[in-house]
Amino acid sequence: MKKQFETKKIAVAVALCLGASLVSAQPGPIKIGVVTPLSGTYTPIGEQVKMGLDLAAREINAAGGINGRKINLIYEDEEANPAVATQKAEKLFQVEKVDFLTGTVNSGSTLAVGQVAERNNKLIATSVSFADSITGDKCSPNVFRVNARAGMQSAALAAWVDKEIPKSNIFFIGPDYEMGRSTVSAFKRASTEKGAKDVGEVFAPLDNKDYSPYFGQVRAAKPNVIYTSVAGNDTVRLFSQMEEYGLNKGVTLVGASGTVTSQNMGAIGKSANGFVTGVGYSPKLDNPANKKFVADFQKAYNKLPDLYGADSYGLLYFYKAAVEKAKSTETDKVRTAMDDLSWQTPQGTKKMRAGDHQAMQDMFAVRVENGEFNIVGRVPSDQAIGPDVCTRF
């Protein structure tokens, strides 16, 4: 009897050990770091990023995850500050051991975090940053962009301006950092190639409180089109002050896709009416995937998605498709899988160009009318993408 008891004890111990081994062998969740502005002037953009990512993560996890593993999103506030963004990214890579990172809004943050990713042999993707340099002369093998860059937005907007206001005189107002100068440069090149005239430019600091000191220079240039690429709360102040000083009378106001969004349109008010932009997304896109996305987004948050929410939502499906193709979360295997990958988004099918890691997609010109973005023009992806100038990989 004693011998039988001892045998049973040994069997139980072995079973417990095997059970423990099996438990420890189960893969945990896939950790994705999100470094995005949750405070400061770009907070409304960061909120759309978070809403889009959270919605996609809930859907993917409810359907079983990626290769059977759930997604765990870990957020850090970058404050739209590249120095803060690099610290938070380093923490997520080194301490949290995230498998992948996204969320950067400020183009300077994306460029800086890309260097951190290279040092840690990890991949990142932006769903917001516009600066052409990110997938151009400062491209990185570890950085991907799923949203439209400044040159693609400019292609759609310049085509509309050339059709509606040919041979226009354009004045440019941008925020004084990487994205601002890149977007102004891209639209200036696209519009002047079609016959428009550059009549002047100013660059104001990020989070600028008073734009009126620049208005005399704008009036002296006598533009009939003003282009701007300010964003977030800066747009509210610029548009309100232009209305107050009558600067927008007799002028068509156009700009980058991040200038007027569903997040700041309410605060801008009637001053946003008539604003036209080139953009990679509109809630009014007429396809089944977008209709479902918009309905789910409104149900979850009681508001419409903008391009940041849509592109951040699509980003997780891009990563999911790559990991499933690679059958791994290892950096080299996922990078290879991402090259030339096609995946489904609310905008339709996108394809990641392997040469510079820039997503290809159709582009649209949209005009703000009574609080809505109505589509007024379209440029196919092969005409909007522009040349691949990346030489690093």
Coordinates of C-alpha atoms in Angstrom, one line a residue:
M1 CA 0.0 0.0 0.0
K2 CA 2.8 2.4 0.9
K3 CA 4.5 1.6 -2.4
Q4 CA 1.3 2.4 -4.3
F5 CA 1.0 5.7 -2.5
E6 CA 4.6 6.7 -3.3
T7 CA 4.1 5.7 -7.0
K8 CA 1.0 7.9 -7.1
K9 CA 2.9 10.8 -5.5
I10 CA 5.6 10.6 -8.1
A11 CA 3.0 10.4 -10.9
V12 CA 1.3 13.5 -9.6
A13 CA 4.6 15.4 -9.3
V14 CA 5.5 14.5 -12.9
A15 CA 2.1 15.6 -14.1
L16 CA 2.5 18.9 -12.3
C17 CA 5.9 19.4 -13.8
L18 CA 4.7 18.6 -17.3
G19 CA 1.7 21.0 -16.8
A20 CA 4.0 23.7 -15.6
S21 CA 6.2 23.2 -18.7
L22 CA 3.3 23.3 -21.0
V23 CA 2.0 26.5 -19.4
S24 CA 5.5 28.2 -19.7
A25 CA 5.7 27.1 -23.3
Q26 CA 2.4 28.9 -24.2
P27 CA 3.2 32.1 -26.1
G28 CA 2.1 35.3 -24.5
P29 CA 0.4 38.2 -26.2
I30 CA 2.1 40.1 -28.9
K31 CA 3.2 43.4 -27.4
I32 CA 2.9 46.5 -29.5
G33 CA 4.2 49.8 -28.2
V34 CA 2.3 53.0 -29.0
V35 CA 4.3 56.3 -28.6
T36 CA 1.8 59.0 -29.4
P37 CA 0.8 62.5 -28.2
L38 CA -1.7 62.2 -25.4
S39 CA -1.0 65.8 -24.3
G40 CA -0.1 69.0 -26.0
T41 CA -1.2 70.6 -29.3
Y42 CA -1.4 67.3 -31.1
T43 CA -3.6 65.6 -28.5
P44 CA -6.7 65.4 -30.8
I45 CA -4.6 63.5 -33.4
G46 CA -3.2 61.1 -30.7
E47 CA -6.8 60.4 -29.6
Q48 CA -7.8 59.4 -33.1
V49 CA -4.7 57.2 -33.3
K50 CA -5.6 55.5 -30.0
M51 CA -9.3 55.0 -31.0
G52 CA -8.3 53.4 -34.4
L53 CA -5.7 51.1 -32.8
D54 CA -8.0 50.1 -29.9
L55 CA -10.9 49.3 -32.3
A56 CA -8.7 47.1 -34.5
A57 CA -7.1 45.3 -31.5
R58 CA -10.6 44.5 -30.1
E59 CA -11.7 43.1 -33.4
I60 CA -8.5 41.0 -34.0
N61 CA -8.5 39.7 -30.4
A62 CA -12.1 38.8 -30.6
A63 CA -11.4 36.8 -33.8
G64 CA -8.6 34.8 -32.0
G65 CA -5.6 37.2 -32.3
I66 CA -2.6 36.8 -34.6
N67 CA -1.5 33.2 -35.1
G68 CA -3.4 32.5 -31.9
R69 CA -1.8 35.2 -29.9
K70 CA -3.7 38.2 -28.6
I71 CA -2.5 41.8 -29.1
N72 CA -1.5 43.9 -26.1
L73 CA -1.2 47.6 -26.8
I74 CA 1.1 49.5 -24.4
Y75 CA 0.7 53.4 -24.6
E76 CA 3.2 56.1 -23.8
D77 CA 2.7 59.9 -24.2
E78 CA 5.3 61.4 -26.6
E79 CA 3.9 65.0 -26.1
A80 CA 4.8 65.6 -29.9
N81 CA 8.3 66.0 -28.7
P82 CA 11.1 64.0 -30.5
A83 CA 13.3 63.9 -27.4
V84 CA 10.4 62.5 -25.3
A85 CA 9.4 60.1 -28.0
T86 CA 12.9 58.5 -28.2
Q87 CA 13.0 58.0 -24.4
K88 CA 9.6 56.4 -24.4
A89 CA 10.5 54.2 -27.4
E90 CA 13.7 53.0 -25.8
K91 CA 11.8 52.1 -22.6
L92 CA 9.2 50.1 -24.6
F93 CA 11.9 48.2 -26.5
Q94 CA 14.2 47.6 -23.5
V95 CA 11.8 47.2 -20.5
E96 CA 8.5 46.1 -22.0
K97 CA 10.2 44.1 -24.8
V98 CA 7.6 45.1 -27.4
D99 CA 7.5 43.2 -30.7
F100 CA 6.6 46.3 -32.8
L101 CA 6.1 50.0 -32.3
T102 CA 3.8 52.7 -33.8
G103 CA 1.9 55.9 -33.0
T104 CA 4.3 58.7 -33.7
V105 CA 2.7 61.8 -35.1
N106 CA 5.4 64.5 -35.2
S107 CA 7.6 63.7 -38.3
G108 CA 10.6 64.5 -36.2
S109 CA 9.5 62.0 -33.7
T110 CA 9.1 59.3 -36.4
L111 CA 12.6 60.0 -37.7
A112 CA 14.2 59.9 -34.2
V113 CA 12.3 56.8 -33.1
G114 CA 13.3 55.1 -36.4
Q115 CA 16.9 55.4 -35.3
V116 CA 16.0 53.9 -31.9
A117 CA 14.3 51.0 -33.7
E118 CA 17.4 50.3 -35.8
R119 CA 19.6 50.2 -32.7
N120 CA 17.2 47.7 -31.1
N121 CA 16.7 45.7 -34.3
K122 CA 12.9 46.3 -34.2
L123 CA 10.4 47.6 -36.7
I124 CA 8.1 50.7 -36.5
A125 CA 5.4 52.1 -38.7
T126 CA 3.8 55.5 -38.7
S127 CA 0.1 56.0 -39.6
V128 CA 0.3 59.8 -39.4
S129 CA 3.6 61.5 -40.2
F130 CA 3.7 63.3 -43.5
A131 CA 7.3 64.4 -44.1
D132 CA 8.5 63.0 -47.4
S133 CA 12.0 62.4 -46.0
I134 CA 10.7 59.5 -43.8
T135 CA 10.4 57.3 -46.9
G136 CA 12.8 59.5 -49.0
D137 CA 16.3 60.6 -48.3
K138 CA 16.1 59.7 -44.6
C139 CA 14.5 56.2 -45.2
S140 CA 15.3 53.3 -42.9
P141 CA 15.0 49.6 -43.4
N142 CA 13.2 49.4 -40.0
V143 CA 10.6 52.1 -40.8
F144 CA 7.3 51.7 -42.7
R145 CA 4.6 54.2 -43.5
V146 CA 1.0 53.1 -44.1
N147 CA -0.5 56.6 -44.5
A148 CA -0.1 59.0 -47.5
R149 CA 3.0 61.2 -47.4
A150 CA 3.1 64.9 -48.2
G151 CA 3.9 64.4 -51.9
M152 CA 0.9 62.1 -52.4
Q153 CA -1.5 64.6 -50.7
S154 CA 0.0 67.4 -52.8
A155 CA -0.6 65.5 -56.1
A156 CA -4.3 65.3 -55.4
L157 CA -4.6 68.9 -54.1
A158 CA -2.5 70.4 -56.9
A159 CA -4.7 68.6 -59.5
W160 CA -7.8 70.2 -58.0
V161 CA -6.3 73.7 -57.7
D162 CA -5.1 73.5 -61.3
K163 CA -8.6 72.6 -62.5
E164 CA -10.5 75.1 -60.3
I165 CA -8.1 78.1 -60.1
P166 CA -5.6 77.7 -62.9
K167 CA -2.4 79.9 -62.8
S168 CA -3.1 80.8 -59.2
N169 CA -0.9 83.0 -56.9
I170 CA -0.2 80.9 -53.8
F171 CA 1.1 82.0 -50.4
F172 CA 2.4 79.3 -48.0
I173 CA 2.0 79.2 -44.2
G174 CA 3.7 76.2 -42.4
P175 CA 4.8 75.1 -38.9
D176 CA 8.5 75.5 -38.5
Y177 CA 9.7 71.9 -38.3
E178 CA 10.3 68.8 -40.4
M179 CA 6.6 68.2 -41.4
G180 CA 5.8 71.9 -42.0
R181 CA 8.7 72.5 -44.3
S182 CA 8.3 69.2 -46.1
T183 CA 4.6 69.7 -46.8
V184 CA 5.1 73.2 -48.1
S185 CA 7.9 72.1 -50.3
A186 CA 5.9 69.2 -51.7
F187 CA 2.9 71.3 -52.5
K188 CA 5.0 74.2 -53.9
R189 CA 6.7 71.7 -56.3
A190 CA 3.4 70.0 -57.3
S191 CA 1.5 73.3 -57.9
T192 CA 4.2 75.3 -59.6
E193 CA 4.8 72.4 -62.0
K194 CA 1.2 72.9 -63.1
G195 CA 1.6 76.7 -63.6
A196 CA 0.8 78.2 -60.2
K197 CA 3.0 81.0 -58.9
D198 CA 4.8 81.0 -55.5
V199 CA 4.2 84.5 -54.0
G200 CA 5.7 84.0 -50.5
E201 CA 6.0 81.8 -47.4
V202 CA 6.2 82.0 -43.6
F203 CA 7.0 79.4 -41.0
A204 CA 5.6 79.8 -37.4
P205 CA 6.7 77.9 -34.3
L206 CA 4.7 74.9 -33.3
D207 CA 2.0 75.8 -30.7
N208 CA 2.1 79.4 -31.9
K209 CA -0.5 81.6 -30.2
D210 CA -0.6 84.7 -32.5
Y211 CA -0.4 84.6 -36.3
S212 CA -1.3 88.2 -36.9
P213 CA 2.3 89.5 -37.1
Y214 CA 2.5 87.4 -40.4
F215 CA -0.6 88.8 -42.0
G216 CA 1.0 92.0 -43.4
Q217 CA 3.4 89.9 -45.4
V218 CA 0.5 87.7 -46.7
R219 CA -1.6 90.8 -47.7
A220 CA 1.4 92.4 -49.5
A221 CA 1.8 89.2 -51.6
K222 CA -1.8 89.5 -52.9
P223 CA -2.5 85.7 -53.2
N224 CA -5.7 84.2 -54.4
V225 CA -4.8 80.9 -52.8
I226 CA -3.3 80.4 -49.3
Y227 CA -1.8 76.9 -48.5
T228 CA -1.2 75.9 -44.9
S229 CA 0.0 72.8 -43.1
V230 CA -0.5 73.8 -39.5
A231 CA -2.3 71.1 -37.5
G232 CA -4.2 70.4 -34.2
N233 CA -4.9 73.4 -32.0
D234 CA -2.7 75.6 -34.2
T235 CA -5.2 75.4 -37.0
V236 CA -8.0 76.6 -34.6
R237 CA -5.9 79.7 -33.8
L238 CA -4.8 80.4 -37.4
F239 CA -8.2 80.1 -38.9
S240 CA -9.9 82.1 -36.2
Q241 CA -7.4 84.9 -36.5
M242 CA -7.6 84.9 -40.3
E243 CA -11.4 85.3 -40.0
E244 CA -11.0 88.0 -37.4
Y245 CA -8.6 90.0 -39.6
G246 CA -10.5 89.4 -42.8
L247 CA -7.5 87.7 -44.4
N248 CA -9.5 84.9 -45.9
K249 CA -11.9 87.1 -47.9
G250 CA -11.6 86.6 -51.7
V251 CA -9.0 83.8 -51.1
T252 CA -9.3 80.0 -51.5
L253 CA -7.9 78.3 -48.4
V254 CA -6.2 74.9 -49.1
G255 CA -3.8 72.8 -47.1
A256 CA -2.3 69.6 -45.8
S257 CA -4.7 66.8 -44.8
G258 CA -3.9 67.2 -41.1
T259 CA -4.9 70.9 -41.0
V260 CA -8.6 70.5 -40.6
T261 CA -9.9 67.2 -39.2
S262 CA -13.0 66.0 -37.5
Q263 CA -11.2 66.6 -34.2
N264 CA -10.7 70.3 -34.6
M265 CA -13.4 71.2 -37.0
G266 CA -15.9 72.0 -34.3
A267 CA -13.6 74.4 -32.6
I268 CA -12.7 76.1 -36.0
G269 CA -16.4 76.6 -36.8
K270 CA -17.6 78.3 -39.9
S271 CA -14.0 79.4 -40.7
A272 CA -13.4 75.9 -42.0
N273 CA -16.1 76.1 -44.7
G274 CA -14.6 75.9 -48.2
F275 CA -11.2 74.5 -47.1
V276 CA -9.8 72.0 -49.6
T277 CA -7.2 69.4 -48.9
G278 CA -5.6 66.3 -50.6
V279 CA -6.1 63.3 -48.4
G280 CA -5.9 59.5 -48.3
Y281 CA -9.2 59.0 -46.5
S282 CA -12.8 60.3 -46.1
P283 CA -15.6 58.8 -44.0
K284 CA -17.7 59.2 -47.2
L285 CA -15.7 56.7 -49.2
D286 CA -18.4 54.5 -50.8
N287 CA -17.2 50.9 -50.2
P288 CA -18.5 48.1 -47.9
A289 CA -15.3 48.0 -45.7
N290 CA -15.4 51.7 -45.0
K291 CA -19.2 51.7 -44.3
K292 CA -18.6 49.0 -41.7
F293 CA -15.6 50.8 -40.2
V294 CA -17.4 54.1 -39.9
A295 CA -20.5 52.4 -38.3
D296 CA -18.3 50.5 -35.8
F297 CA -16.2 53.6 -35.0
Q298 CA -19.3 55.7 -34.4
K299 CA -20.8 52.9 -32.2
A300 CA -17.7 52.7 -30.1
Y301 CA -16.9 56.4 -29.8
N302 CA -20.0 58.4 -30.9
K303 CA -17.9 60.3 -33.4
L304 CA -16.7 60.0 -37.0
P305 CA -13.2 58.7 -37.8
D306 CA -10.7 60.9 -39.5
L307 CA -7.7 59.9 -41.6
Y308 CA -5.6 59.3 -38.5
G309 CA -8.2 56.9 -37.0
A310 CA -8.7 55.1 -40.3
D311 CA -4.9 54.7 -41.0
S312 CA -4.2 53.6 -37.4
Y313 CA -7.0 51.0 -37.7
G314 CA -5.6 49.8 -41.0
L315 CA -2.1 49.6 -39.5
L316 CA -2.9 46.8 -37.1
Y317 CA -4.3 44.8 -40.0
F318 CA -1.0 45.5 -42.0
Y319 CA 1.0 44.1 -39.1
K320 CA -1.4 41.1 -38.7
A321 CA -1.1 40.2 -42.4
A322 CA 2.7 40.4 -42.2
V323 CA 3.1 38.3 -39.0
E324 CA 0.7 35.7 -40.4
K325 CA 2.7 35.6 -43.7
A326 CA 6.0 35.4 -41.8
K327 CA 4.6 32.9 -39.3
S328 CA 6.8 34.8 -36.8
T329 CA 7.2 38.1 -35.0
E330 CA 11.0 38.0 -35.6
T331 CA 12.2 41.3 -37.1
D332 CA 13.9 40.0 -40.2
K333 CA 11.1 37.7 -41.1
V334 CA 8.4 40.3 -40.6
R335 CA 10.3 42.9 -42.5
T336 CA 10.6 40.6 -45.5
A337 CA 6.9 39.8 -45.2
M338 CA 6.0 43.5 -45.2
D339 CA 7.8 44.2 -48.5
D340 CA 5.3 44.4 -51.4
L341 CA 2.5 43.2 -49.0
S342 CA -1.1 44.0 -50.0
W343 CA -3.7 44.3 -47.3
Q344 CA -7.3 45.5 -46.8
T345 CA -8.2 48.8 -45.2
P346 CA -11.2 51.1 -45.1
Q347 CA -9.7 52.9 -48.1
G348 CA -9.6 49.6 -50.1
T349 CA -6.5 47.5 -50.9
K350 CA -3.2 49.1 -50.1
K351 CA 0.3 47.8 -51.1
M352 CA 3.6 48.5 -49.3
R353 CA 6.2 49.5 -51.8
A354 CA 9.3 47.5 -51.0
G355 CA 11.8 50.0 -52.3
D356 CA 11.1 52.8 -49.8
H357 CA 8.4 51.3 -47.4
Q358 CA 5.7 53.7 -48.5
A359 CA 2.2 52.5 -48.9
M360 CA 0.5 53.0 -52.2
Q361 CA -3.2 54.1 -52.3
D362 CA -5.6 56.3 -54.3
M363 CA -5.7 59.9 -53.2
F364 CA -8.7 62.3 -52.9
A365 CA -9.4 66.1 -52.9
V366 CA -12.0 66.9 -50.3
R367 CA -13.8 70.2 -49.4
V368 CA -15.2 71.1 -46.0
E369 CA -18.9 72.0 -46.4
N370 CA -21.0 72.6 -43.3
G371 CA -18.9 70.3 -41.1
E372 CA -18.5 67.5 -43.6
F373 CA -15.6 66.5 -46.0
N374 CA -17.1 66.0 -49.5
I375 CA -15.0 64.3 -52.1
V376 CA -14.3 66.7 -55.1
G377 CA -11.4 64.9 -56.8
R378 CA -9.5 61.7 -57.1
V379 CA -6.0 60.6 -58.3
P380 CA -5.1 56.9 -58.8
S381 CA -2.3 55.4 -56.6
D382 CA 0.2 55.0 -59.4
Q383 CA -0.1 58.7 -60.4
A384 CA 0.0 59.9 -56.7
I385 CA 2.9 57.8 -55.3
G386 CA 5.8 59.6 -57.0
P387 CA 9.3 58.2 -57.5
D388 CA 11.1 55.9 -55.1
V389 CA 14.2 57.9 -54.0
C390 CA 15.3 55.8 -51.1
T391 CA 18.9 54.5 -51.5
R392 CA 19.5 52.8 -48.1
F393 CA 18.0 49.4 -48.9

